[in-house]
PDB file of C-alpha atoms in Angstrom:
ATOM      1  CA  UNK A   8     131.896  94.757  39.157  1.00 44.00           C
ATOM      2  CA  UNK A   9     128.733  95.104  41.218  1.00 49.00           C
ATOM      3  CA  UNK A  10     130.344  93.149  44.064  1.00 42.00           C
ATOM      4  CA  UNK A  11     133.355  95.446  43.942  1.00 39.00           C
ATOM      5  CA  UNK A  12     131.153  98.535  44.154  1.00 43.00           C
ATOM      6  CA  UNK A  13     129.272  97.019  47.074  1.00 35.00           C
ATOM      7  CA  UNK A  14     132.535  96.242  48.857  1.00 35.00           C
ATOM      8  CA  UNK A  15     133.798  99.802  48.316  1.00 34.00           C
ATOM      9  CA  UNK A  16     130.510 101.226  49.582  1.00 37.00           C
ATOM     10  CA  UNK A  17     130.630  99.082  52.729  1.00 39.00           C
ATOM     11  CA  UNK A  18     134.257 100.030  53.334  1.00 40.00           C
ATOM     12  CA  UNK A  19     133.434 103.725  52.947  1.00 38.00           C
ATOM     13  CA  UNK A  20     130.485 103.457  55.322  1.00 41.00           C
ATOM     14  CA  UNK A  21     132.584 101.613  57.919  1.00 38.00           C
ATOM     15  CA  UNK A  22     135.332 104.260  57.701  1.00 44.00           C
ATOM     16  CA  UNK A  23     132.789 107.025  58.220  1.00 44.00           C
ATOM     17  CA  UNK A  24     131.054 105.351  61.176  1.00 46.00           C
ATOM     18  CA  UNK A  25     134.267 104.092  62.809  1.00 49.00           C
ATOM     19  CA  UNK A  26     134.940 106.320  65.780  1.00 53.00           C
ATOM     20  CA  UNK A  27     131.356 107.584  65.869  1.00 58.00           C
ATOM     21  CA  UNK A  28     129.661 106.705  69.134  1.00 67.00           C
ATOM     22  CA  UNK A  29     126.827 107.509  71.478  1.00 62.00           C
ATOM     23  CA  UNK A  30     128.052 108.581  74.901  1.00 70.00           C
ATOM     24  CA  UNK A  31     125.574 108.252  77.764  1.00 70.00           C
ATOM     25  CA  UNK A  32     125.921 110.401  80.867  1.00 64.00           C
ATOM     26  CA  UNK A  33     126.553 107.350  83.054  1.00 67.00           C
ATOM     27  CA  UNK A  34     126.597 103.602  82.584  1.00 77.00           C
ATOM     28  CA  UNK A  35     124.203 103.026  85.462  1.00 84.00           C
ATOM     29  CA  UNK A  36     121.632 105.082  87.338  1.00 87.00           C
ATOM     30  CA  UNK A  37     120.043 104.278  90.697  1.00 88.00           C
ATOM     31  CA  UNK A  38     116.610 105.638  91.582  1.00 88.00           C
ATOM     32  CA  UNK A  39     114.090 104.792  94.339  1.00 83.00           C
ATOM     33  CA  UNK A  40     110.581 103.574  93.602  1.00 83.00           C
ATOM     34  CA  UNK A  41     108.301 106.563  93.008  1.00 85.00           C
ATOM     35  CA  UNK A  42     111.176 108.851  92.056  1.00 88.00           C
ATOM     36  CA  UNK A  43     112.110 110.385  88.707  1.00 91.00           C
ATOM     37  CA  UNK A  44     115.120 109.635  86.539  1.00 92.00           C
ATOM     38  CA  UNK A  45     116.571 111.265  83.421  1.00 91.00           C
ATOM     39  CA  UNK A  46     118.692 109.193  81.051  1.00 91.00           C
ATOM     40  CA  UNK A  47     120.806 111.288  78.705  1.00 88.00           C
ATOM     41  CA  UNK A  48     122.880 110.248  75.680  1.00 88.00           C
ATOM     42  CA  UNK A  49     124.956 112.320  73.218  1.00 86.00           C
ATOM     43  CA  UNK A  50     125.995 111.482  69.673  1.00 85.00           C
ATOM     44  CA  UNK A  51     129.667 111.997  68.807  1.00 83.00           C
ATOM     45  CA  UNK A  52     130.356 111.659  65.072  1.00 77.00           C
ATOM     46  CA  UNK A  53     133.659 110.745  63.477  1.00 68.00           C
ATOM     47  CA  UNK A  54     135.546 113.795  62.214  1.00 56.00           C
ATOM     48  CA  UNK A  55     135.541 112.110  58.785  1.00 62.00           C
ATOM     49  CA  UNK A  56     131.746 111.977  58.708  1.00 61.00           C
ATOM     50  CA  UNK A  57     130.231 114.037  55.888  1.00 62.00           C
ATOM     51  CA  UNK A  58     128.835 117.454  56.745  1.00 63.00           C
ATOM     52  CA  UNK A  59     125.528 116.341  55.303  1.00 62.00           C
ATOM     53  CA  UNK A  60     125.081 113.736  58.070  1.00 72.00           C
ATOM     54  CA  UNK A  61     121.561 114.039  59.424  1.00 81.00           C
ATOM     55  CA  UNK A  62     119.862 112.430  62.420  1.00 84.00           C
ATOM     56  CA  UNK A  63     116.576 111.075  61.087  1.00 87.00           C
ATOM     57  CA  UNK A  64     115.290 109.514  64.304  1.00 90.00           C
ATOM     58  CA  UNK A  65     116.224 108.730  67.882  1.00 91.00           C
ATOM     59  CA  UNK A  66     114.834 105.509  69.335  1.00 91.00           C
ATOM     60  CA  UNK A  67     114.816 104.472  72.982  1.00 93.00           C
ATOM     61  CA  UNK A  68     114.320 100.777  73.680  1.00 92.00           C
ATOM     62  CA  UNK A  69     114.354  98.617  76.786  1.00 92.00           C
ATOM     63  CA  UNK A  70     116.639  95.611  76.482  1.00 90.00           C
ATOM     64  CA  UNK A  71     115.988  93.758  79.739  1.00 84.00           C
ATOM     65  CA  UNK A  72     113.637  93.576  82.692  1.00 80.00           C
ATOM     66  CA  UNK A  73     109.873  93.029  82.816  1.00 80.00           C
ATOM     67  CA  UNK A  74     109.446  94.509  79.313  1.00 83.00           C
ATOM     68  CA  UNK A  75     111.736  94.466  76.280  1.00 87.00           C
ATOM     69  CA  UNK A  76     111.090  96.514  73.160  1.00 91.00           C
ATOM     70  CA  UNK A  77     110.841 100.061  71.824  1.00 92.00           C
ATOM     71  CA  UNK A  78     109.460 102.531  74.363  1.00 92.00           C
ATOM     72  CA  UNK A  79     109.852 105.901  72.583  1.00 93.00           C
ATOM     73  CA  UNK A  80     110.850 107.488  69.263  1.00 92.00           C
ATOM     74  CA  UNK A  81     111.533 111.067  68.226  1.00 91.00           C
ATOM     75  CA  UNK A  82     111.804 112.298  64.629  1.00 89.00           C
ATOM     76  CA  UNK A  83     111.084 115.434  62.612  1.00 83.00           C
ATOM     77  CA  UNK A  84     108.650 113.491  60.444  1.00 85.00           C
ATOM     78  CA  UNK A  85     106.530 111.748  63.062  1.00 87.00           C
ATOM     79  CA  UNK A  86     107.294 113.781  66.178  1.00 90.00           C
ATOM     80  CA  UNK A  87     107.490 112.088  69.560  1.00 91.00           C
ATOM     81  CA  UNK A  88     105.789 108.787  70.265  1.00 92.00           C
ATOM     82  CA  UNK A  89     105.695 106.534  73.325  1.00 92.00           C
ATOM     83  CA  UNK A  90     105.016 102.843  72.893  1.00 90.00           C
ATOM     84  CA  UNK A  91     104.180  99.716  74.854  1.00 88.00           C
ATOM     85  CA  UNK A  92     103.627 100.073  78.600  1.00 88.00           C
ATOM     86  CA  UNK A  93     105.238 103.518  78.454  1.00 91.00           C
ATOM     87  CA  UNK A  94     102.474 104.954  76.245  1.00 88.00           C
ATOM     88  CA  UNK A  95     100.335 105.767  79.302  1.00 88.00           C
ATOM     89  CA  UNK A  96     103.149 106.546  81.723  1.00 87.00           C
ATOM     90  CA  UNK A  97     104.659 109.833  82.840  1.00 86.00           C
ATOM     91  CA  UNK A  98     107.468 109.722  80.275  1.00 88.00           C
ATOM     92  CA  UNK A  99     108.784 112.611  78.209  1.00 90.00           C
ATOM     93  CA  UNK A 100     111.704 113.709  76.070  1.00 89.00           C
ATOM     94  CA  UNK A 101     113.320 116.305  78.314  1.00 85.00           C
ATOM     95  CA  UNK A 102     116.021 117.244  75.787  1.00 82.00           C
ATOM     96  CA  UNK A 103     115.996 116.845  72.006  1.00 80.00           C
ATOM     97  CA  UNK A 104     118.678 118.274  69.709  1.00 81.00           C
ATOM     98  CA  UNK A 105     120.523 117.098  66.622  1.00 79.00           C
ATOM     99  CA  UNK A 106     123.087 115.203  68.696  1.00 83.00           C
ATOM    100  CA  UNK A 107     121.510 114.930  72.160  1.00 87.00           C
ATOM    101  CA  UNK A 108     118.545 112.974  73.500  1.00 89.00           C
ATOM    102  CA  UNK A 109     117.316 112.741  77.077  1.00 90.00           C
ATOM    103  CA  UNK A 110     114.273 110.884  78.325  1.00 91.00           C
ATOM    104  CA  UNK A 111     112.697 111.336  81.771  1.00 93.00           C
ATOM    105  CA  UNK A 112     110.636 108.674  83.539  1.00 92.00           C
ATOM    106  CA  UNK A 113     108.522 109.837  86.491  1.00 91.00           C
ATOM    107  CA  UNK A 114     106.906 107.693  89.199  1.00 89.00           C
ATOM    108  CA  UNK A 115     109.468 104.942  88.685  1.00 90.00           C
ATOM    109  CA  UNK A 116     108.287 101.390  89.411  1.00 88.00           C
ATOM    110  CA  UNK A 117     110.260  98.175  90.043  1.00 85.00           C
ATOM    111  CA  UNK A 118     109.366  97.124  86.474  1.00 87.00           C
ATOM    112  CA  UNK A 119     111.503  99.980  85.112  1.00 91.00           C
ATOM    113  CA  UNK A 120     114.651  98.243  86.273  1.00 90.00           C
ATOM    114  CA  UNK A 121     116.795  97.054  83.386  1.00 91.00           C
ATOM    115  CA  UNK A 122     119.025  98.319  80.584  1.00 92.00           C
ATOM    116  CA  UNK A 123     117.945 100.888  77.987  1.00 93.00           C
ATOM    117  CA  UNK A 124     119.406 101.554  74.552  1.00 91.00           C
ATOM    118  CA  UNK A 125     119.534 104.909  72.785  1.00 90.00           C
ATOM    119  CA  UNK A 126     119.765 104.542  68.988  1.00 91.00           C
ATOM    120  CA  UNK A 127     120.571 107.457  66.667  1.00 90.00           C
ATOM    121  CA  UNK A 128     119.548 106.735  63.064  1.00 88.00           C
ATOM    122  CA  UNK A 129     121.989 108.884  61.074  1.00 85.00           C
ATOM    123  CA  UNK A 130     121.917 109.400  57.308  1.00 84.00           C
ATOM    124  CA  UNK A 131     123.962 108.148  55.547  1.00 78.00           C
ATOM    125  CA  UNK A 132     125.882 106.410  58.334  1.00 80.00           C
ATOM    126  CA  UNK A 133     123.190 104.142  59.761  1.00 84.00           C
ATOM    127  CA  UNK A 134     122.429 103.337  63.403  1.00 85.00           C
ATOM    128  CA  UNK A 135     124.778 104.366  66.215  1.00 86.00           C
ATOM    129  CA  UNK A 136     123.824 103.352  69.722  1.00 85.00           C
ATOM    130  CA  UNK A 137     124.690 103.598  73.392  1.00 89.00           C
ATOM    131  CA  UNK A 138     123.222 102.048  76.526  1.00 89.00           C
ATOM    132  CA  UNK A 139     122.453 102.923  80.115  1.00 90.00           C
ATOM    133  CA  UNK A 140     121.142 100.670  82.902  1.00 92.00           C
ATOM    134  CA  UNK A 141     118.628 101.594  85.573  1.00 91.00           C
ATOM    135  CA  UNK A 142     118.701 100.116  89.070  1.00 89.00           C
ATOM    136  CA  UNK A 143     115.472 100.625  91.018  1.00 87.00           C
ATOM    137  CA  UNK A 144     115.646 100.542  94.808  1.00 80.00           C
ATOM    138  CA  UNK A 145     112.554 100.161  96.942  1.00 72.00           C
ATOM    139  CA  UNK A 146     111.969 102.954  99.404  1.00 64.00           C
ATOM    140  CA  UNK A 147     110.421 100.603 101.914  1.00 72.00           C
ATOM    141  CA  UNK A 148     112.913  99.987 104.640  1.00 81.00           C
ATOM    142  CA  UNK A 149     111.826  98.784 108.040  1.00 82.00           C
ATOM    143  CA  UNK A 150     112.387 100.876 111.123  1.00 83.00           C
ATOM    144  CA  UNK A 151     115.825  99.810 112.372  1.00 89.00           C
ATOM    145  CA  UNK A 152     116.012  98.440 115.906  1.00 90.00           C
ATOM    146  CA  UNK A 153     118.732  98.809 118.540  1.00 90.00           C
ATOM    147  CA  UNK A 154     118.708  96.293 121.383  1.00 86.00           C
ATOM    148  CA  UNK A 155     120.890  96.115 124.479  1.00 85.00           C
ATOM    149  CA  UNK A 156     120.617  93.033 126.706  1.00 84.00           C
ATOM    150  CA  UNK A 157     122.651  92.490 129.831  1.00 79.00           C
ATOM    151  CA  UNK A 158     124.081  89.155 130.891  1.00 72.00           C
ATOM    152  CA  UNK A 159     126.105  88.502 134.043  1.00 69.00           C
ATOM    153  CA  UNK A 160     129.176  90.498 133.014  1.00 74.00           C
ATOM    154  CA  UNK A 161     128.548  91.638 129.433  1.00 80.00           C
ATOM    155  CA  UNK A 162     126.168  93.741 127.416  1.00 83.00           C
ATOM    156  CA  UNK A 163     124.884  92.151 124.203  1.00 86.00           C
ATOM    157  CA  UNK A 164     124.368  94.991 121.719  1.00 89.00           C
ATOM    158  CA  UNK A 165     122.471  94.378 118.471  1.00 92.00           C
ATOM    159  CA  UNK A 166     121.179  96.521 115.602  1.00 93.00           C
ATOM    160  CA  UNK A 167     118.998  95.292 112.716  1.00 94.00           C
ATOM    161  CA  UNK A 168     117.337  96.696 109.580  1.00 93.00           C
ATOM    162  CA  UNK A 169     115.489  95.285 106.551  1.00 92.00           C
ATOM    163  CA  UNK A 170     115.456  96.752 103.036  1.00 88.00           C
ATOM    164  CA  UNK A 171     116.187  96.315  99.347  1.00 80.00           C
ATOM    165  CA  UNK A 172     119.033  96.327  98.539  1.00 81.00           C
ATOM    166  CA  UNK A 173     120.592  95.200 101.786  1.00 89.00           C
ATOM    167  CA  UNK A 174     121.162  98.091 104.203  1.00 91.00           C
ATOM    168  CA  UNK A 175     124.591  98.731 105.690  1.00 92.00           C
ATOM    169  CA  UNK A 176     125.119  99.055 109.448  1.00 94.00           C
ATOM    170  CA  UNK A 177     128.065 100.803 111.107  1.00 92.00           C
ATOM    171  CA  UNK A 178     128.781 101.702 114.731  1.00 91.00           C
ATOM    172  CA  UNK A 179     129.990 104.785 116.587  1.00 88.00           C
ATOM    173  CA  UNK A 180     131.198 103.981 120.109  1.00 81.00           C
ATOM    174  CA  UNK A 181     132.818 106.024 122.851  1.00 78.00           C
ATOM    175  CA  UNK A 182     134.922 102.969 123.712  1.00 76.00           C
ATOM    176  CA  UNK A 183     136.653 100.409 121.534  1.00 77.00           C
ATOM    177  CA  UNK A 184     134.669  97.155 121.784  1.00 74.00           C
ATOM    178  CA  UNK A 185     136.409  94.037 123.021  1.00 74.00           C
ATOM    179  CA  UNK A 186     135.372  92.285 119.805  1.00 78.00           C
ATOM    180  CA  UNK A 187     134.554  93.534 116.321  1.00 85.00           C
ATOM    181  CA  UNK A 188     130.846  93.588 115.387  1.00 88.00           C
ATOM    182  CA  UNK A 189     129.618  90.493 113.551  1.00 90.00           C
ATOM    183  CA  UNK A 190     127.210  90.984 110.628  1.00 92.00           C
ATOM    184  CA  UNK A 191     124.598  88.472 109.468  1.00 92.00           C
ATOM    185  CA  UNK A 192     122.205  88.597 106.501  1.00 94.00           C
ATOM    186  CA  UNK A 193     118.807  86.949 106.012  1.00 93.00           C
ATOM    187  CA  UNK A 194     117.344  86.880 102.481  1.00 93.00           C
ATOM    188  CA  UNK A 195     113.550  87.042 102.148  1.00 90.00           C
ATOM    189  CA  UNK A 196     111.298  85.874  99.255  1.00 86.00           C
ATOM    190  CA  UNK A 197     110.374  89.487  98.381  1.00 78.00           C
ATOM    191  CA  UNK A 198     114.080  90.166  97.699  1.00 77.00           C
ATOM    192  CA  UNK A 199     114.489  92.270 100.825  1.00 86.00           C
ATOM    193  CA  UNK A 200     117.405  91.503 103.117  1.00 91.00           C
ATOM    194  CA  UNK A 201     117.575  91.730 106.902  1.00 94.00           C
ATOM    195  CA  UNK A 202     121.001  92.718 108.188  1.00 94.00           C
ATOM    196  CA  UNK A 203     121.875  92.100 111.849  1.00 94.00           C
ATOM    197  CA  UNK A 204     125.029  93.489 113.437  1.00 94.00           C
ATOM    198  CA  UNK A 205     125.910  92.655 117.030  1.00 90.00           C
ATOM    199  CA  UNK A 206     128.744  92.417 119.519  1.00 88.00           C
ATOM    200  CA  UNK A 207     129.308  91.903 123.241  1.00 85.00           C
ATOM    201  CA  UNK A 208     131.050  94.416 125.446  1.00 81.00           C
ATOM    202  CA  UNK A 209     131.990  94.605 129.117  1.00 77.00           C
ATOM    203  CA  UNK A 210     131.650  98.081 130.567  1.00 67.00           C
ATOM    204  CA  UNK A 211     132.542  99.685 133.881  1.00 65.00           C
ATOM    205  CA  UNK A 212     131.034 103.118 133.853  1.00 70.00           C
ATOM    206  CA  UNK A 213     129.077 104.841 131.118  1.00 76.00           C
ATOM    207  CA  UNK A 214     129.396 104.461 127.334  1.00 79.00           C
ATOM    208  CA  UNK A 215     127.378 105.792 124.406  1.00 85.00           C
ATOM    209  CA  UNK A 216     126.380 103.372 121.634  1.00 88.00           C
ATOM    210  CA  UNK A 217     125.282 104.634 118.195  1.00 91.00           C
ATOM    211  CA  UNK A 218     124.026 102.446 115.343  1.00 92.00           C
ATOM    212  CA  UNK A 219     124.080 104.082 111.879  1.00 93.00           C
ATOM    213  CA  UNK A 220     121.968 102.580 109.061  1.00 93.00           C
ATOM    214  CA  UNK A 221     122.832 103.431 105.424  1.00 92.00           C
ATOM    215  CA  UNK A 222     120.510 102.726 102.480  1.00 88.00           C
ATOM    216  CA  UNK A 223     120.278 104.134  98.916  1.00 77.00           C
ATOM    217  CA  UNK A 224     116.618 105.037  99.407  1.00 75.00           C
ATOM    218  CA  UNK A 225     117.344 107.256 102.422  1.00 82.00           C
ATOM    219  CA  UNK A 226     118.049 110.956 101.987  1.00 80.00           C
ATOM    220  CA  UNK A 227     120.058 110.774 105.216  1.00 88.00           C
ATOM    221  CA  UNK A 228     121.309 107.961 107.418  1.00 91.00           C
ATOM    222  CA  UNK A 229     119.166 106.659 110.276  1.00 92.00           C
ATOM    223  CA  UNK A 230     120.949 107.081 113.608  1.00 92.00           C
ATOM    224  CA  UNK A 231     119.941 105.151 116.755  1.00 92.00           C
ATOM    225  CA  UNK A 232     121.661 105.869 120.065  1.00 91.00           C
ATOM    226  CA  UNK A 233     121.553 104.523 123.603  1.00 88.00           C
ATOM    227  CA  UNK A 234     123.650 104.971 126.725  1.00 84.00           C
ATOM    228  CA  UNK A 235     124.867 102.148 128.933  1.00 79.00           C
ATOM    229  CA  UNK A 236     125.782 102.745 132.545  1.00 74.00           C
ATOM    230  CA  UNK A 237     127.194 100.096 134.840  1.00 64.00           C
ATOM    231  CA  UNK A 238     129.296 100.353 138.003  1.00 53.00           C
ATOM    232  CA  UNK A 239     130.379  96.751 137.830  1.00 52.00           C
ATOM    233  CA  UNK A 240     128.946  93.296 137.984  1.00 46.00           C
ATOM    234  CA  UNK A 241     125.501  93.520 139.537  1.00 47.00           C
ATOM    235  CA  UNK A 242     125.141  90.818 142.198  1.00 46.00           C
ATOM    236  CA  UNK A 243     122.567  92.560 144.392  1.00 48.00           C
ATOM    237  CA  UNK A 244     119.743  90.854 142.547  1.00 51.00           C
ATOM    238  CA  UNK A 245     121.244  87.446 143.188  1.00 52.00           C
ATOM    239  CA  UNK A 246     121.794  88.264 146.867  1.00 54.00           C
ATOM    240  CA  UNK A 247     118.208  89.436 147.283  1.00 60.00           C
ATOM    241  CA  UNK A 248     116.876  86.288 145.639  1.00 66.00           C
ATOM    242  CA  UNK A 249     119.076  84.138 147.892  1.00 66.00           C
ATOM    243  CA  UNK A 250     117.876  85.935 151.047  1.00 65.00           C
ATOM    244  CA  UNK A 251     114.249  85.517 150.002  1.00 76.00           C
ATOM    245  CA  UNK A 252     114.725  81.808 149.359  1.00 75.00           C
ATOM    246  CA  UNK A 253     116.483  81.223 152.705  1.00 72.00           C
ATOM    247  CA  UNK A 254     113.802  83.179 154.565  1.00 73.00           C
ATOM    248  CA  UNK A 255     111.059  81.153 152.920  1.00 76.00           C
ATOM    249  CA  UNK A 256     112.755  77.891 153.881  1.00 77.00           C
ATOM    250  CA  UNK A 257     113.137  79.031 157.515  1.00 79.00           C
ATOM    251  CA  UNK A 258     109.469  80.022 157.713  1.00 78.00           C
ATOM    252  CA  UNK A 259     108.313  76.719 156.243  1.00 76.00           C
ATOM    253  CA  UNK A 260     110.542  74.703 158.602  1.00 75.00           C
ATOM    254  CA  UNK A 261     109.288  76.707 161.616  1.00 77.00           C
ATOM    255  CA  UNK A 262     105.655  76.116 160.686  1.00 75.00           C
ATOM    256  CA  UNK A 263     106.306  72.413 160.233  1.00 78.00           C
ATOM    257  CA  UNK A 264     107.987  72.216 163.641  1.00 77.00           C
ATOM    258  CA  UNK A 265     105.067  74.001 165.317  1.00 74.00           C
ATOM    259  CA  UNK A 266     102.588  71.743 163.607  1.00 72.00           C
ATOM    260  CA  UNK A 267     104.559  68.668 164.600  1.00 74.00           C
ATOM    261  CA  UNK A 268     104.793  69.866 168.224  1.00 72.00           C
ATOM    262  CA  UNK A 269     101.010  70.184 168.322  1.00 67.00           C
ATOM    263  CA  UNK A 270     100.157  66.919 166.604  1.00 74.00           C
ATOM    264  CA  UNK A 271     102.779  64.566 168.054  1.00 65.00           C
ATOM    265  CA  UNK A 272     101.539  64.555 171.750  1.00 70.00           C
ATOM    266  CA  UNK A 273      97.965  63.915 170.649  1.00 66.00           C
ATOM    267  CA  UNK A 274      99.055  61.132 168.365  1.00 63.00           C
ATOM    268  CA  UNK A 275     101.173  59.558 171.111  1.00 68.00           C
ATOM    269  CA  UNK A 276      98.305  59.710 173.626  1.00 66.00           C
ATOM    270  CA  UNK A 277      95.946  58.200 171.075  1.00 65.00           C
ATOM    271  CA  UNK A 278      98.330  55.278 170.523  1.00 65.00           C
ATOM    272  CA  UNK A 279      98.596  54.760 174.290  1.00 63.00           C
ATOM    273  CA  UNK A 280      94.845  54.386 174.797  1.00 60.00           C
ATOM    274  CA  UNK A 281      94.579  52.098 171.826  1.00 61.00           C
ATOM    275  CA  UNK A 282      96.993  49.813 173.633  1.00 57.00           C
ATOM    276  CA  UNK A 283      94.453  49.450 176.509  1.00 53.00           C
ATOM    277  CA  UNK A 284      91.672  48.475 174.139  1.00 55.00           C
ATOM    278  CA  UNK A 285      89.553  51.676 174.169  1.00 49.00           C
ATOM    279  CA  UNK A 286      89.719  55.006 172.520  1.00 51.00           C
ATOM    280  CA  UNK A 287      90.174  58.436 174.101  1.00 47.00           C
ATOM    281  CA  UNK A 288      86.514  59.416 173.707  1.00 47.00           C
ATOM    282  CA  UNK A 289      85.287  56.385 175.748  1.00 45.00           C
ATOM    283  CA  UNK A 290      87.769  57.043 178.515  1.00 42.00           C
ATOM    284  CA  UNK A 291      86.672  60.644 178.831  1.00 44.00           C
ATOM    285  CA  UNK A 292      83.023  59.578 179.266  1.00 42.00           C
TER     286      UNK A 292
END
């Protein structure tokens, strides 16, 4: 008989809690390091729940990340309490009602990343919970760079940026490039990612190149622009170098000829006197 009563009680409790749920504002929030974030959850009870249902306590706990455990509780009996590493942090209940709980974390750190659970302890129904995950992005993003290098006939155009998560690079061009930009990623030990986007383009005239860097930590995109002007393939530099080289060779050859013209007669005369058995100095005396 006792087992039957227990079974009926469990069945009644399940019927009352079935359909009851905690709805969080979003499944996932993204916030930069140093920013503030509010996580909000609302209790929706089953229409069959008794009118005497009462929320005894709301508990917020962290389920993953650097710390796992209860971080805050709110109840009429004990008031609001903050626990663990959040006891000395800028954390507060920003909204507290019978069926709504919102918690705000200020000065967010990378350690706040993870999933949080909001648990409503409801009498006589028991615990009803919902969850929300927090993604923390680091504000530090390197100053993007835009490079333009010229080869014989092409311009090599490259844009790079480093951040966490990986930044996104797009291009705005006044002309359609001959090839689509190629993107490369380099992962670093500190979990930042360097993204490099480049392409080559032949230009006759003037074009405007704009690199646009997107990142969750930026309030607005970073825009880098440069102009390229070219009237064609530049061969004047090569011609000048060729003329300089030819001129240098001519000068060197001329000097060698002059030196040879001066030395050769003296050498020939010296050989002649050596053939007679005395040197030029003795003959002059």
